[in-house]
CSV table of C-alpha atoms in Angstrom, one decimal:
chain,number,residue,atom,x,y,z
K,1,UNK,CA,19.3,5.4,18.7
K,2,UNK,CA,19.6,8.3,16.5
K,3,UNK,CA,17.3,9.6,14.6
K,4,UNK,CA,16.3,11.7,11.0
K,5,UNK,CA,14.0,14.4,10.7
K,6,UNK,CA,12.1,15.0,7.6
K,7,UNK,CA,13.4,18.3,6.9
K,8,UNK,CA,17.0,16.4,6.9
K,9,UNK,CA,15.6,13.6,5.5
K,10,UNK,CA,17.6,12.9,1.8
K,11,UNK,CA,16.6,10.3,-0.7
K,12,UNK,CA,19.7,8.6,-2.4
K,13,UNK,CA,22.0,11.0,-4.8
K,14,UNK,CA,19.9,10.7,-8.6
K,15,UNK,CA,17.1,8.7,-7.6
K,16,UNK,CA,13.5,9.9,-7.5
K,17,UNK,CA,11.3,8.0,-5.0
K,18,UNK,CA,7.4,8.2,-5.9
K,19,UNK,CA,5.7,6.0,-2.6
K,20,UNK,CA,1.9,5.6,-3.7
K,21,UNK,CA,-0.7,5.4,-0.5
K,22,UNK,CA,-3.3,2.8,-0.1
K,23,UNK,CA,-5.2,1.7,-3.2
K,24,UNK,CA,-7.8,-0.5,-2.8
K,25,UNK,CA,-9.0,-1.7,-5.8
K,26,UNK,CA,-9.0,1.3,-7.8
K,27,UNK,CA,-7.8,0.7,-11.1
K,28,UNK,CA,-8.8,3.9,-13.1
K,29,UNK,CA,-6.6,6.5,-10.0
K,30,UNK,CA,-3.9,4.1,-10.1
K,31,UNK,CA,-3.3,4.0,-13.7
K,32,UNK,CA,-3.7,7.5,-13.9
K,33,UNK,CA,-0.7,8.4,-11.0
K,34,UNK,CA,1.3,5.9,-13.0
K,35,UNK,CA,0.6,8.0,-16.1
K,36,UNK,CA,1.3,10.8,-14.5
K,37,UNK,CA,4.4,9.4,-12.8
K,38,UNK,CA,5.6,8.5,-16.4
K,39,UNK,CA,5.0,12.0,-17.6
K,40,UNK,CA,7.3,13.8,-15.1
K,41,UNK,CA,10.2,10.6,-15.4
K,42,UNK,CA,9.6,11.9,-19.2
K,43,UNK,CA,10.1,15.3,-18.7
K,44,UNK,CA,12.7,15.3,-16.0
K,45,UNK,CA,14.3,12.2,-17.1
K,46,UNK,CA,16.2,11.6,-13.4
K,47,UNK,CA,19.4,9.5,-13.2
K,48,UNK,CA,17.1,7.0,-11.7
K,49,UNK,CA,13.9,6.1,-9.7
K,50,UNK,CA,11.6,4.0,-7.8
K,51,UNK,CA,7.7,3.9,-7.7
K,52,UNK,CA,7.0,2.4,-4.2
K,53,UNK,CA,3.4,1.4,-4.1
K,54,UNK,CA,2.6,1.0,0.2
K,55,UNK,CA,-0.2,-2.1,0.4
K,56,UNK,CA,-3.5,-2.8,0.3
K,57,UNK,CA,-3.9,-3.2,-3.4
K,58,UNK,CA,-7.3,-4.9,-2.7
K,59,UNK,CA,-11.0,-4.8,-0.9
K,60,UNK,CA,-13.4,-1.6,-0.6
K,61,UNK,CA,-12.6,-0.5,-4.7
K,62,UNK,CA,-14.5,-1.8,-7.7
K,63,UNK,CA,-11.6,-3.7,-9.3
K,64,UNK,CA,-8.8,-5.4,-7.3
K,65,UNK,CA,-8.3,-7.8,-9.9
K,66,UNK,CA,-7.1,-5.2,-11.8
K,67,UNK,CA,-5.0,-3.4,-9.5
K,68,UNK,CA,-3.2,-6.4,-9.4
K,69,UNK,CA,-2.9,-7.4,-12.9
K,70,UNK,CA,-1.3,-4.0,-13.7
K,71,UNK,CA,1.2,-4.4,-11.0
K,72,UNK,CA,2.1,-7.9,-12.4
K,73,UNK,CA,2.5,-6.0,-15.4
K,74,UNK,CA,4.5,-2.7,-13.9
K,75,UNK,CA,6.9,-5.0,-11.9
K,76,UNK,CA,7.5,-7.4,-14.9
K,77,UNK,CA,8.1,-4.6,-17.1
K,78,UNK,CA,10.8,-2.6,-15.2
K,79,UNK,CA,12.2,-4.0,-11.4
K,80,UNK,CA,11.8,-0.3,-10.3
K,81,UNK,CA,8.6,-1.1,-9.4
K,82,UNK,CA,8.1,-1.9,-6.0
K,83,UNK,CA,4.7,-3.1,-4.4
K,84,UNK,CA,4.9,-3.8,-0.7
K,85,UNK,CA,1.9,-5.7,1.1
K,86,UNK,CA,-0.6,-4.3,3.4
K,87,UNK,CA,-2.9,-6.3,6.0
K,88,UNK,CA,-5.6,-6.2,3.4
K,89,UNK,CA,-3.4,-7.8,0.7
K,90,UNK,CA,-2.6,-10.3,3.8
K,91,UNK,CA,-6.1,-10.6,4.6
K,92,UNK,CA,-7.3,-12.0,0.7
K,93,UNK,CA,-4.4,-14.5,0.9
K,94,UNK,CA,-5.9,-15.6,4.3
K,95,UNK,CA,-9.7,-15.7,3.2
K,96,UNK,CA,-8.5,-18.2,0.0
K,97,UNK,CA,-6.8,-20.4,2.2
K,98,UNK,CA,-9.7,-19.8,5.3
K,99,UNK,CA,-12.7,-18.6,5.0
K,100,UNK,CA,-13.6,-16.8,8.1
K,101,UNK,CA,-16.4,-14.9,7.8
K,102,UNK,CA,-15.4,-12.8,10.7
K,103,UNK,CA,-12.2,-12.4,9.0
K,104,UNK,CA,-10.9,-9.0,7.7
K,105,UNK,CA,-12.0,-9.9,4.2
K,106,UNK,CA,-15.6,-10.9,5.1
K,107,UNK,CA,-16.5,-8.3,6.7
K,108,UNK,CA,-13.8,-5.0,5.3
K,109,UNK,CA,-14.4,-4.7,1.5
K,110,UNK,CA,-14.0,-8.3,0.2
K,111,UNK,CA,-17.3,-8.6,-1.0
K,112,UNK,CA,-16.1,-5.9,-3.7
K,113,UNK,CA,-12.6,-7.4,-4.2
K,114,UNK,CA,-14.9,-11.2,-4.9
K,115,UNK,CA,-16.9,-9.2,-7.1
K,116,UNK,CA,-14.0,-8.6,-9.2
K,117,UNK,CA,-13.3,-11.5,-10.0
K,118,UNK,CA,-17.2,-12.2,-10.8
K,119,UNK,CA,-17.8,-13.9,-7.7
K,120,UNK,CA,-20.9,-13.0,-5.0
K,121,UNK,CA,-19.4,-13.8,-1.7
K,122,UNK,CA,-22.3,-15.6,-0.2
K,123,UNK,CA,-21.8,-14.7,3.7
K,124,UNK,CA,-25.2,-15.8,4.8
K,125,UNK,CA,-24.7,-18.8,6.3
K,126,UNK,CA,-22.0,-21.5,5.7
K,127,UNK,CA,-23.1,-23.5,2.8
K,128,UNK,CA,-23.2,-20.2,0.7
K,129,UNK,CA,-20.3,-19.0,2.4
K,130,UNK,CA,-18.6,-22.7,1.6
K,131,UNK,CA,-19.9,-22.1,-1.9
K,132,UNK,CA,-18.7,-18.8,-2.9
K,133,UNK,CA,-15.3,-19.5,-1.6
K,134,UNK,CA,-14.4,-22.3,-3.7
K,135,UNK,CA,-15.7,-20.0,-6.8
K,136,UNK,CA,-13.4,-17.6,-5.8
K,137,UNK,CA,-10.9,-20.1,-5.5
K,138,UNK,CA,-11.3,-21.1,-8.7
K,139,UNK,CA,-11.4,-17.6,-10.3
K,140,UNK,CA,-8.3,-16.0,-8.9
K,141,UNK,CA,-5.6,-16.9,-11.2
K,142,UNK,CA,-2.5,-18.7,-9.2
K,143,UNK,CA,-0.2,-16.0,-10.7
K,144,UNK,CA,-2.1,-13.2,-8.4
K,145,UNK,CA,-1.6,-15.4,-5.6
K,146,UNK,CA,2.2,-16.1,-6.5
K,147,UNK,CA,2.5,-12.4,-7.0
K,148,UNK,CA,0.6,-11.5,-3.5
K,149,UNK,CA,2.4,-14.0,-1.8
K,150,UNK,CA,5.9,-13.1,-2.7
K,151,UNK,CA,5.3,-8.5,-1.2
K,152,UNK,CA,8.2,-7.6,0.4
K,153,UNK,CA,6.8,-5.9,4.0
K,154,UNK,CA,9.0,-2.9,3.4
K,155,UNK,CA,11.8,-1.4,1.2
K,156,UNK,CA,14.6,1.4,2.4
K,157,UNK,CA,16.3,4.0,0.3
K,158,UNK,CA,18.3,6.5,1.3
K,159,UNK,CA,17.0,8.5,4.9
K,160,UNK,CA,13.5,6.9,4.2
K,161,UNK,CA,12.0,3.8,5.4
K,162,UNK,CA,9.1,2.5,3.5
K,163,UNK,CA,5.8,-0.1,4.5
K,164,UNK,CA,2.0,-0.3,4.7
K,165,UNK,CA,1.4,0.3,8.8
K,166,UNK,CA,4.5,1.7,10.0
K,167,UNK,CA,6.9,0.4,12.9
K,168,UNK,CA,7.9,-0.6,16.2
K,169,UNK,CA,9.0,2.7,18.3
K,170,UNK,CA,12.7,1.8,18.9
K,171,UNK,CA,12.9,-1.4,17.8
K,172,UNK,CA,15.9,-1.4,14.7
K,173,UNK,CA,14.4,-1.1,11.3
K,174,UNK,CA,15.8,-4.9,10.5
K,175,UNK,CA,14.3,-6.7,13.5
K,176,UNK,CA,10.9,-5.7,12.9
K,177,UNK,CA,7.6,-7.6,13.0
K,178,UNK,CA,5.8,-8.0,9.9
K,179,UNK,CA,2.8,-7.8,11.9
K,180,UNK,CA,3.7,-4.5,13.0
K,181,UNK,CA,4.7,-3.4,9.4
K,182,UNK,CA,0.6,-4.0,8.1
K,183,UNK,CA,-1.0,-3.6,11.4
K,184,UNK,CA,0.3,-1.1,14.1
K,185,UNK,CA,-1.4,2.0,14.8
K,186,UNK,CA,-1.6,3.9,18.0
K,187,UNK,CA,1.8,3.3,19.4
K,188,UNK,CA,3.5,4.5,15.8
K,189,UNK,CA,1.3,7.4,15.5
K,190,UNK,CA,1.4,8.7,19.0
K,191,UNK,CA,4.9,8.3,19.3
K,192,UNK,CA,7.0,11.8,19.4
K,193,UNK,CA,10.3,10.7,18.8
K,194,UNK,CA,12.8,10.0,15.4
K,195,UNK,CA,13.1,7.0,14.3
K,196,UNK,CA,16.6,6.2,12.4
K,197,UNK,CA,15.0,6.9,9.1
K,198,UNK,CA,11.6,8.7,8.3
K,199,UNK,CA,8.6,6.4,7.7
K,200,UNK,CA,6.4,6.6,4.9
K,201,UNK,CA,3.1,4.7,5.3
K,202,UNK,CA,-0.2,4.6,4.6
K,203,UNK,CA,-2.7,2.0,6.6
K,204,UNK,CA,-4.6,5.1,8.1
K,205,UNK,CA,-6.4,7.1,6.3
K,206,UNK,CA,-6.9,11.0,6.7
K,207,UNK,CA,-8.2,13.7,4.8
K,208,UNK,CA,-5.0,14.8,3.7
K,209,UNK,CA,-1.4,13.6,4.0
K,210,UNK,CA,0.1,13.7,6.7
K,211,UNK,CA,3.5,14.9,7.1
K,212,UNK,CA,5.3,14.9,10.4
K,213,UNK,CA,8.7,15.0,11.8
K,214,UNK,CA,9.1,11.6,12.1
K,215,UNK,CA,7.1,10.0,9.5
K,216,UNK,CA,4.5,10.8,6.7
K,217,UNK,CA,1.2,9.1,6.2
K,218,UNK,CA,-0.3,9.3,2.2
K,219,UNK,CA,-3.7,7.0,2.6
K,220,UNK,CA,-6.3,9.3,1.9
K,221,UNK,CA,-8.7,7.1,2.1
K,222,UNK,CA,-9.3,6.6,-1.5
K,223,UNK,CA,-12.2,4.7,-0.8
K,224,UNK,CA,-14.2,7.3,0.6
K,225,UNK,CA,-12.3,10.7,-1.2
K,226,UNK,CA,-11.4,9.4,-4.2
K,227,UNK,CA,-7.9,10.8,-3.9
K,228,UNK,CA,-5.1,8.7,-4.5
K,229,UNK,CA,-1.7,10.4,-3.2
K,230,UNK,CA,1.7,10.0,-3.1
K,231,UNK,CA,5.1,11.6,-1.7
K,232,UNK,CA,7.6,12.3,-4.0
K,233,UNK,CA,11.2,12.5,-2.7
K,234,UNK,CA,14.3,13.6,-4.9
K,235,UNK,CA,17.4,14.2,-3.0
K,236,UNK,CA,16.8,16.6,0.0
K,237,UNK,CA,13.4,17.9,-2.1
K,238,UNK,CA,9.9,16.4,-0.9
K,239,UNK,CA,6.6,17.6,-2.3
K,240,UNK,CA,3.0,15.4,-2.8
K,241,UNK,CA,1.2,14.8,-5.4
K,242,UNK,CA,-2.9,13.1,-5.9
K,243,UNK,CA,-5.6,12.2,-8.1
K,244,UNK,CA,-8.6,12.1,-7.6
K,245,UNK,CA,-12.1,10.4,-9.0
K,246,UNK,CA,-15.5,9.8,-8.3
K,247,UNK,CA,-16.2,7.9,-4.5
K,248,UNK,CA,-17.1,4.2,-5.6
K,249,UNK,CA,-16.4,2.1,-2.8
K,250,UNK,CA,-17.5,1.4,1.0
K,251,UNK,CA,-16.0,2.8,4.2
C-alpha cells in the first residue's frame, strides 16, 4: 500500500480546504473561525473551497445547542460546508435514545450540553436520571437530531483524508470502521508508517497541533485552552490557523 507524506501531500487544483478541530459546544470560537474563514475566502476569493468541521460539536462547552444550530444554518446556506461526527456527537444521539448514566454523555460533558438546552441532567439516582431525560427529550428539537444523525464519518479531497479519531493502520480508506473513524487512538497515533492519504483528525487533544508525516491532529483541547484550530490546505501549501477565548468548560 503506498503511501503520502505531508510534505507531498496536495489538496485538489483551486480548492481551499479549512478542517476545523474539536469544538465542543463553543459557540462564540466557532463563529469567530467562520468569520475569520469568510474574511480570507473574501480577500483571496479561491476558485473554490471546503470548511470541514472534524466532530464533537457537543458536551464539555457552554452551548452545544448552538454549535449545532449554526451548523444547520452553515450547511443549509452553502453545501461547502461539511460537518463530520465525532464519538461525542455519537454519544448525545445514544444518551436520547438510552440513558446510561455510565455512558459517555453522563459522565464526559453532557451535563453542559443538557444545560444548553435548559435541562439539569439529574444523575443522582434513577427517577431524577428518568426525569431529566425525558425533559431533554423534549427540548432538543427533532431537526438537531435529523441533522446529527445524518454526519458523514469522514470526507476525502485531494491527498487528504478527513474524520474525527483517525483510521485503521492499513486497512483501505473505503473499508473502514466507523468505530474506528470516532474512537481509535493508540494504534493510529503510534503507528510510523503512510497511510494512502494524510489524515487530518482531531479526537485527541494536545497543546498544540500536531503535524506529522502521516497525519495531523488540530484538537487543542478547546475545552481546557480555549483555542480553537484548524489546518488550512490550498494546493501543495499547508499552514494553521486558531482562536482562542476564555476557558469555560470541564476537562
Amino acid at each position: 500500500m503506498t503511501g503520502v507524506h505531508f510534505l507531498d501531500a496536495r489538496g485538489p487544483e483551486g480548492m481551499r480546504i479549512y478542517a476545523i478541530g474539536d469544538t465542543h459546544g463553543h459557540l462564540e470560537l466557532l463563529a469567530e473561525m467562520h468569520a475569520r474563514i469568510a474574511q480570507e475566502i473574501i480577500r483571496d476569493r479561491p476558485a473554490d473551497w471546503r470548511i470541514i468541521h472534524l466532530g464533537d460539536l457537543v458536551d464539555r462547552g457552554p452551548d452545544s445547542r448552538g454549535v449545532i444550530e449554526l451548523l444547520i444554518a452553515a450547511t443549509a446556506r452553502d453545501s461547502r460546508n461539511i460537518v463530520l461526527t465525532g464519538n461525542h456527537d455519537v454519544g448525545f444521539l445514544d444518551f436520547l435514545a438510552n440513558p446510561d448514566p455510565e455512558g459517555l454523555f453522563a459522565r464526559f460533558g453532557g451535563v453542559e450540553t443538557a444545560s444548553s438546552y435548559g435541562v439539569s441532567l439529574g444523575l443522582d439516582n434513577v427517577t431524577s436520571l428518568q426525569a431529566s431525560h425525558a425533559q431533554l427529550v423534549r427540548a432538543v428539537p427533532e431537526s438537531h437530531v435529523r441533522f446529527l444523525r445524518g454526519l458523514p464519518y469522514s470526507a476525502s479531497f485531494g491527498d487528504f483524508f478527513f474524520c474525527h479519531a483517525g483510521v485503521r493502520p492499513e486497512v483501505p480508506l473505503e473499508r473502514q470502521d466507523p468505530q474506528d473513524l470516532i474512537w481509535i487512538r493508540k494504534e493510529f497515533l503510534n503507528y510510523p508508517g503512510l497511510h494512502p492519504k494524510v489524515v487530518i483528525h482531531g479526537h485527541t487533544p494536545q497543546a498544540e497541533p500536531e503535524v506529522m508525516a502521516n497525519r495531523v491532529n488540530v484538537d487543542t483541547g478547546v475545552y481546557y485552552s480555549g483555542a480553537l484550530s484548524a489546518l488550512v490546505i490550498d494546493g501543495a501549501d499547508k499552514r494553521l490557523i486558531s482562536v482562542a477565548g476564555p476557558v469555560s468548560g470541564r476537562q
